[in-house]
């Protein structure tokens, strides 16, 4: 961005400083920007102002001096090591100039002049007065006012001026940084203002105490107030009473967490309330702490959510009813099988019907657990196994036979797609134990353990019965029960292990 020396340096302060220097030491100083504007001037000599600058020929000599200095100062990178330019003008006096360069830009020059190194040759100036028609006596009087500095003195003055240039350069750079920061802040504020005003949500800035400092058009529209009306209010005034009472606690929570999204209930100008989703975070606004909030009317969303909840509740009721009816229908089928089995005298055929009943029972229990549970997609497996075991005990226990049960079950849930094959598989393992481990009506013990180990479900069914033949391979068995077990293990994507020590133990592993 183009800028001038006077934009970044306090020229009035520098003028006041140079005036004091002139009063104390008689050292003349001038600061002229690169456009020729005199910014600071102290001790400028009357011989130049009243005579040389007033005559066209002597003024041309002055301008020649100005051009020489300007030309060489513009090439400030090529200045002598001393850092300044010295020139004796055609009118017989000496000027010294030092460039002022800030951030690589040549903005102004500081001049020491006019002066003499030694007493002037009066004859030269008398002849000059006569040649150009100056009042000789007045001309000589102002000549005698021109300061005479030794080279040592000039060296000291220049050292001061170079320090002054360094100070002005530093001041200019600091000012430039401030201007750049202000410019970036302005751009940021303009961008913020654009986003703030163009937001589709209502937006506001408020003091932590609640007083509104700024609002956008959307906020005015949603509250039903004009901007001027809203800026005269506090946030608690725009909340229903119970939400307004909690305002201070909410502010503390925002300040602790840094940002907060929550739901509240706002009040419109007409007194009608509406639910709103609000997002608030702390903000530094014009040098003071504030809060930036955005909100949107979620009345339609709330109505949709309520409608969905009602619809979901209806579907849950319907689904529970379906599970209940499926369970009842399965029990009816089981009862029909039982009635049919009562007509058979063949014990083997009766046993087949009994097995079918228990399998149907395991499925019916799954549906019973579903319609009784809170989650219609999952079953509490501990409760399910306890109920299934209870049913199996009643079905398979022979008269005067004592079978002790030991259950060690963890409580967790399984998806319905896993529960049905799991229940059927458990039914087959328990029924096989009754039919084969204790087939002679002897007493015995059945133990079932179920746990969630890492990512797997592990079921173990063990008995202390007569055991299986040493060469028994359940994978190759041709009985319906074992074929069903094999199919169910595959359906669960699991594995089944058989151990034969003091009885029989089947261990099922699968990932739920």
XYZ file of C-alpha atoms in Angstrom:
512
model
C 0.000 0.000 0.000
C 1.484 3.446 -0.978
C 2.232 5.649 1.990
C 4.123 8.867 2.712
C 6.624 9.709 5.412
C 4.059 11.863 7.194
C 1.672 8.880 7.343
C 3.967 6.824 9.539
C 5.992 9.396 11.529
C 4.639 12.002 13.959
C 5.922 15.064 12.090
C 4.689 17.527 14.724
C 6.632 15.752 17.458
C 9.787 15.754 15.319
C 9.324 19.503 14.552
C 9.018 20.266 18.270
C 12.184 18.259 18.972
C 14.148 20.038 16.214
C 12.953 23.444 17.439
C 14.451 22.672 20.844
C 17.674 21.515 19.182
C 17.878 24.784 17.237
C 17.218 26.865 20.342
C 19.917 24.992 22.291
C 22.633 24.592 19.652
C 21.866 26.711 16.607
C 21.967 23.616 14.394
C 19.646 24.011 11.402
C 17.612 20.995 10.305
C 15.212 20.283 7.500
C 13.214 17.170 6.597
C 11.747 17.124 3.105
C 9.858 14.166 1.626
C 10.677 12.789 -1.820
C 7.779 14.760 -3.290
C 9.403 18.041 -2.215
C 7.089 18.778 0.705
C 8.856 20.460 3.603
C 7.842 18.541 6.726
C 10.277 19.890 9.349
C 12.267 23.130 9.157
C 14.394 24.848 11.814
C 17.034 27.522 11.350
C 16.616 27.925 7.636
C 18.811 30.774 6.592
C 17.381 34.134 5.615
C 20.122 34.507 2.980
C 18.426 31.693 1.084
C 14.825 32.548 1.838
C 15.048 36.335 1.350
C 17.654 36.510 -1.399
C 18.790 33.360 -3.219
C 15.313 31.856 -3.597
C 13.905 35.197 -4.733
C 16.205 35.760 -7.719
C 15.762 33.557 -10.801
C 19.492 33.076 -11.405
C 20.475 32.346 -7.801
C 17.309 30.260 -7.389
C 18.473 28.144 -10.336
C 21.698 27.471 -8.428
C 19.618 26.424 -5.400
C 17.574 24.058 -7.563
C 20.743 22.671 -9.093
C 21.849 21.821 -5.560
C 18.432 20.269 -4.834
C 18.565 18.189 -8.034
C 22.070 16.939 -7.305
C 21.170 15.866 -3.793
C 17.883 14.313 -4.846
C 19.462 12.380 -7.710
C 22.167 10.902 -5.520
C 19.847 10.243 -2.570
C 17.452 8.296 -4.779
C 20.274 5.831 -5.366
C 20.610 5.379 -1.621
C 22.051 1.903 -2.070
C 25.061 3.477 -3.811
C 25.769 6.157 -1.186
C 29.282 6.486 0.219
C 30.075 4.469 3.307
C 29.386 7.525 5.445
C 25.716 7.302 4.431
C 25.201 10.946 3.360
C 25.748 13.403 0.495
C 27.621 16.725 0.865
C 27.335 19.485 -1.745
C 28.528 23.112 -2.047
C 25.939 25.025 -3.970
C 26.650 27.617 -6.609
C 25.709 30.325 -4.091
C 28.664 29.345 -1.913
C 27.049 27.444 0.970
C 27.135 23.817 2.023
C 24.258 21.305 2.303
C 24.482 17.767 3.697
C 21.607 15.316 3.252
C 20.896 11.865 4.670
C 18.173 9.653 3.115
C 15.420 8.220 5.312
C 14.616 4.699 4.074
C 11.873 2.648 5.713
C 11.141 -0.935 4.723
C 13.183 -0.487 1.554
C 11.385 2.673 0.451
C 13.073 6.077 0.197
C 10.509 8.382 1.799
C 12.333 11.584 2.832
C 15.694 13.278 3.444
C 17.106 15.068 6.474
C 19.239 18.129 5.696
C 21.946 19.929 7.600
C 22.310 23.316 5.981
C 23.074 25.860 5.041
C 26.412 26.479 6.761
C 30.140 27.187 6.234
C 33.194 25.218 7.286
C 35.155 28.479 7.617
C 34.419 32.229 7.550
C 32.998 33.108 4.134
C 34.806 35.197 1.523
C 32.837 38.425 1.932
C 34.179 39.806 -1.340
C 32.505 36.927 -3.213
C 29.165 37.766 -1.636
C 29.621 41.557 -2.148
C 30.196 40.949 -5.829
C 27.220 38.606 -5.903
C 25.014 41.261 -4.257
C 26.085 43.863 -6.811
C 25.661 41.425 -9.717
C 22.133 40.384 -8.778
C 21.008 43.728 -7.384
C 20.698 42.634 -3.732
C 20.719 45.251 -0.932
C 24.392 44.890 -0.094
C 24.132 45.851 3.596
C 21.100 43.614 4.290
C 22.674 40.780 2.286
C 25.870 40.900 4.343
C 23.891 41.019 7.577
C 22.102 37.732 6.822
C 25.384 36.280 5.542
C 26.933 36.810 8.967
C 24.041 34.849 10.527
C 24.888 31.683 8.586
C 26.532 29.281 11.092
C 30.143 28.240 10.743
C 30.873 24.661 11.868
C 34.215 22.959 12.064
C 34.481 19.599 10.393
C 34.647 18.035 13.857
C 31.409 19.793 14.772
C 29.755 18.733 11.541
C 30.861 15.166 12.208
C 29.196 15.317 15.643
C 26.026 16.824 14.169
C 25.910 14.167 11.481
C 26.317 11.450 14.110
C 23.273 12.923 15.850
C 21.344 13.133 12.583
C 22.174 9.542 11.674
C 20.903 8.461 15.107
C 17.817 10.555 14.461
C 17.333 8.844 11.098
C 17.619 5.456 12.799
C 15.054 6.522 15.378
C 12.679 7.799 12.687
C 13.177 4.588 10.723
C 12.332 2.524 13.801
C 9.301 4.702 14.499
C 8.199 4.324 10.897
C 8.590 0.566 10.932
C 6.601 0.280 14.162
C 3.903 2.495 12.701
C 3.852 0.409 9.530
C 3.360 -2.715 11.577
C 0.527 -1.033 13.445
C -1.048 0.094 10.179
C -0.661 -3.390 8.724
C -2.188 -4.914 11.841
C -5.032 -2.404 11.711
C -5.545 -3.146 8.026
C -5.616 -6.902 8.665
C -7.939 -6.349 11.617
C -10.204 -4.236 9.424
C -10.219 -6.919 6.732
C -10.935 -9.544 9.379
C -13.724 -7.434 10.861
C -15.195 -6.838 7.404
C -15.073 -10.563 6.679
C -16.589 -11.324 10.081
C -19.262 -8.685 9.508
C -20.112 -10.212 6.117
C -20.351 -13.731 7.531
C -22.187 -12.459 10.608
C -24.775 -10.580 8.598
C -25.211 -13.142 5.806
C -25.638 -16.140 8.117
C -28.847 -18.126 7.669
C -28.908 -18.515 11.455
C -29.626 -15.829 13.973
C -26.365 -14.428 15.346
C -25.602 -12.129 18.239
C -22.726 -10.780 20.314
C -23.361 -10.108 23.970
C -21.552 -9.254 27.150
C -21.165 -12.134 29.646
C -23.688 -10.245 31.784
C -26.218 -10.766 28.996
C -26.475 -7.309 27.372
C -26.675 -7.581 23.582
C -23.933 -5.707 21.727
C -24.716 -6.713 18.143
C -27.310 -8.760 16.237
C -27.749 -9.741 12.606
C -30.852 -9.389 10.442
C -31.808 -13.037 10.874
C -31.865 -12.655 14.671
C -34.146 -9.622 14.350
C -36.424 -11.594 12.052
C -36.664 -14.597 14.373
C -37.209 -12.557 17.538
C -39.579 -10.127 15.816
C -37.717 -7.046 17.086
C -35.920 -4.291 15.227
C -32.155 -4.094 15.638
C -32.490 -1.033 17.881
C -35.043 -2.814 20.081
C -32.854 -5.903 20.459
C -29.744 -3.906 21.341
C -31.637 -2.500 24.292
C -32.286 -5.955 25.745
C -30.451 -8.687 27.641
C -30.443 -12.383 26.733
C -32.409 -13.467 29.854
C -35.248 -11.221 28.622
C -35.390 -13.323 25.447
C -35.690 -16.655 27.304
C -38.624 -18.357 29.004
C -38.409 -17.933 32.813
C -36.898 -21.305 33.751
C -34.193 -20.932 31.068
C -33.519 -17.321 32.087
C -32.925 -18.419 35.687
C -30.180 -20.761 34.467
C -28.403 -18.110 32.345
C -25.462 -17.423 34.707
C -24.715 -21.144 35.114
C -24.758 -21.541 31.341
C -22.258 -18.676 30.911
C -19.886 -20.265 33.432
C -20.101 -23.560 31.536
C -19.314 -21.803 28.236
C -16.286 -20.059 29.724
C -15.008 -23.323 31.215
C -15.472 -25.468 28.096
C -14.639 -22.842 25.459
C -17.708 -23.674 23.360
C -21.143 -25.064 24.074
C -24.016 -26.342 21.943
C -27.356 -26.711 23.689
C -31.095 -26.368 23.271
C -33.157 -23.651 24.909
C -36.485 -21.861 24.503
C -36.558 -18.275 23.232
C -39.336 -15.698 23.406
C -40.515 -13.606 20.469
C -41.721 -10.047 20.721
C -45.344 -11.272 20.633
C -44.675 -13.517 23.653
C -44.739 -16.764 21.664
C -41.927 -19.150 22.589
C -39.945 -21.335 20.190
C -37.311 -24.040 20.725
C -33.825 -23.130 19.514
C -30.518 -24.884 19.072
C -27.763 -22.545 20.246
C -23.985 -22.564 19.790
C -21.979 -20.101 21.910
C -18.260 -19.463 22.354
C -16.176 -16.718 24.000
C -15.053 -13.843 21.786
C -12.767 -10.836 22.140
C -14.960 -8.021 20.813
C -13.481 -4.555 20.450
C -10.941 -5.270 23.154
C -13.336 -6.661 25.730
C -14.612 -10.167 26.578
C -17.881 -11.124 24.952
C -19.847 -14.148 23.735
C -20.660 -14.987 20.125
C -23.836 -16.989 19.700
C -25.740 -18.472 16.775
C -29.177 -20.014 17.008
C -31.835 -21.508 14.807
C -35.524 -22.151 15.297
C -35.945 -25.939 15.580
C -39.737 -25.975 15.923
C -40.148 -27.963 12.727
C -37.409 -30.382 13.735
C -39.043 -30.905 17.132
C -42.387 -31.606 15.456
C -40.686 -34.087 13.124
C -38.895 -35.757 16.044
C -42.149 -36.024 17.984
C -43.868 -37.498 14.948
C -41.025 -39.993 14.509
C -41.141 -40.934 18.188
C -44.893 -41.527 17.957
C -44.435 -43.558 14.782
C -41.595 -45.551 16.337
C -43.670 -46.234 19.421
C -46.500 -47.515 17.229
C -44.052 -49.764 15.356
C -42.575 -51.051 18.617
C -46.056 -51.916 19.878
C -46.794 -53.629 16.581
C -43.478 -55.507 16.588
C -43.985 -56.650 20.174
C -47.415 -57.881 19.166
C -45.892 -59.766 16.229
C -43.306 -61.435 18.457
C -46.032 -62.267 20.965
C -48.187 -63.824 18.261
C -45.254 -65.750 16.771
C -44.458 -67.089 20.234
C -48.108 -68.066 20.755
C -48.319 -69.708 17.344
C -45.138 -71.673 17.999
C -46.564 -72.821 21.323
C -49.736 -73.904 19.513
C -47.611 -75.895 17.059
C -45.719 -77.429 19.982
C -48.995 -78.360 21.682
C -50.307 -79.923 18.464
C -47.150 -81.996 18.191
C -47.593 -83.138 21.771
C -51.234 -84.096 21.190
C -50.251 -85.932 18.060
C -47.436 -87.774 19.859
C -49.903 -88.993 22.481
C -51.578 -91.095 19.775
C -48.394 -93.027 19.006
C -47.419 -96.229 20.716
C -44.037 -96.288 19.019
C -41.537 -94.816 21.541
C -39.051 -93.863 18.809
C -41.673 -91.883 16.932
C -42.772 -90.223 20.187
C -39.147 -89.205 20.853
C -38.937 -87.592 17.394
C -42.024 -85.520 18.122
C -40.568 -84.610 21.517
C -37.365 -83.352 19.897
C -39.403 -81.203 17.505
C -41.324 -79.767 20.443
C -38.144 -78.725 22.224
C -36.740 -77.092 19.093
C -39.931 -75.139 18.578
C -39.860 -74.245 22.287
C -36.380 -72.726 21.947
C -37.609 -70.481 19.119
C -40.768 -69.533 20.979
C -38.725 -68.521 24.013
C -36.573 -66.253 21.827
C -39.655 -64.387 20.625
C -41.016 -64.257 24.175
C -37.782 -62.629 25.354
C -37.948 -60.128 22.489
C -41.434 -58.814 23.144
C -40.635 -58.547 26.866
C -37.318 -56.707 26.368
C -36.712 -52.974 25.942
C -34.648 -53.555 22.818
C -36.627 -55.378 20.155
C -33.498 -56.406 18.257
C -31.557 -58.045 21.092
C -32.179 -60.699 23.774
C -30.745 -60.930 27.276
C -28.977 -64.227 26.794
C -28.693 -65.096 30.510
C -32.448 -64.837 31.002
C -33.039 -66.723 27.767
C -30.789 -69.652 28.719
C -32.341 -69.874 32.202
C -35.840 -70.052 30.687
C -34.794 -72.573 28.032
C -33.122 -74.852 30.605
C -36.243 -74.737 32.746
C -38.363 -75.892 29.797
C -35.898 -78.638 28.834
C -35.791 -80.017 32.386
C -39.558 -80.401 32.372
C -39.572 -82.117 28.969
C -36.702 -84.610 29.327
C -36.491 -85.486 33.016
C -37.491 -89.152 33.496
C -39.629 -90.210 36.472
C -37.607 -90.631 39.671
C -34.472 -89.359 37.888
C -32.350 -86.673 39.589
C -30.290 -84.445 37.296
C -28.395 -81.643 39.023
C -27.954 -78.451 37.032
C -25.081 -76.001 37.451
C -25.456 -72.743 35.558
C -22.678 -70.151 35.311
C -23.984 -67.459 33.008
C -22.759 -63.946 32.248
C -25.336 -61.306 31.457
C -25.114 -59.769 27.986
C -27.271 -59.401 24.885
C -27.275 -61.156 21.527
C -28.815 -60.150 18.228
C -31.970 -62.076 17.349
C -30.234 -63.503 14.247
C -27.749 -65.203 16.594
C -30.186 -66.131 19.367
C -32.351 -68.539 17.351
C -29.515 -70.778 16.053
C -27.791 -70.485 19.446
C -30.971 -71.655 21.235
C -31.495 -74.525 18.815
C -27.876 -75.615 19.240
C -28.105 -75.475 23.044
C -31.336 -77.486 22.871
C -29.662 -80.203 20.794
C -26.665 -80.453 23.156
C -28.867 -80.658 26.268
C -31.310 -83.135 24.713
C -28.390 -85.319 23.572
C -27.060 -85.336 27.132
C -30.429 -86.477 28.477
C -30.883 -89.083 25.784
C -27.356 -90.519 25.678
C -25.374 -89.522 28.797
C -28.177 -90.594 31.178
C -30.059 -93.015 28.924
C -30.317 -95.641 31.618
C -32.284 -93.321 33.911
C -29.342 -92.773 36.244
C -28.867 -89.563 38.136
C -26.218 -87.138 37.022
C -25.024 -83.594 36.620
C -25.340 -81.132 33.740
C -23.277 -77.931 33.759
C -23.712 -74.994 31.406
C -21.350 -72.020 31.371
C -21.666 -68.980 29.142
C -19.306 -66.024 28.977
C -18.127 -63.198 26.776
C -14.353 -63.722 26.376
C -12.662 -60.877 24.481
C -14.516 -60.751 21.153
C -16.040 -64.252 21.413
C -19.029 -65.850 23.064
C -18.074 -69.186 24.662
C -20.725 -71.775 25.596
C -19.773 -75.006 27.383
C -22.230 -77.861 27.966
C -20.811 -80.664 30.138
C -22.219 -83.835 31.694
C -20.807 -86.624 33.871
C -22.684 -89.348 32.056
C -21.511 -92.511 30.312
C -19.624 -90.576 27.666
C -19.340 -91.117 23.921
C -17.396 -93.820 22.094
C -13.665 -93.104 21.876
C -13.786 -92.932 18.099
C -16.867 -90.700 17.984
C -16.562 -87.765 15.517
C -19.512 -85.417 15.752
C -18.685 -83.981 12.309
C -19.203 -87.358 10.677
C -22.229 -88.424 12.710
C -25.309 -89.221 10.600
C -27.983 -88.653 13.246
C -30.383 -85.790 12.657
C -29.352 -84.161 15.940
C -25.633 -84.067 15.086
C -26.307 -82.943 11.512
C -28.424 -80.143 12.932
C -25.615 -79.250 15.366
C -23.141 -79.073 12.470
C -25.486 -76.833 10.450
C -26.106 -74.515 13.398
C -22.366 -74.150 14.178
C -21.833 -73.188 10.549
C -24.733 -70.715 10.687
C -23.101 -69.026 13.710
C -19.705 -68.964 11.890
C -18.370 -70.675 15.005
C -16.388 -73.690 16.089
C -17.319 -76.638 18.272
C -14.850 -78.666 20.360
C -15.496 -82.058 21.984
C -13.707 -83.198 25.153
C -14.262 -86.619 26.768
C -12.957 -86.735 30.325
C -15.254 -88.016 33.103
C -18.160 -87.515 30.797
C -18.709 -85.302 27.773
C -18.068 -81.585 27.185
C -19.011 -79.585 24.090
C -17.495 -76.070 23.831
C -18.933 -73.638 21.284
C -17.129 -70.451 20.243
C -18.499 -67.754 17.927
C -18.255 -64.037 17.334
C -21.581 -62.313 18.010
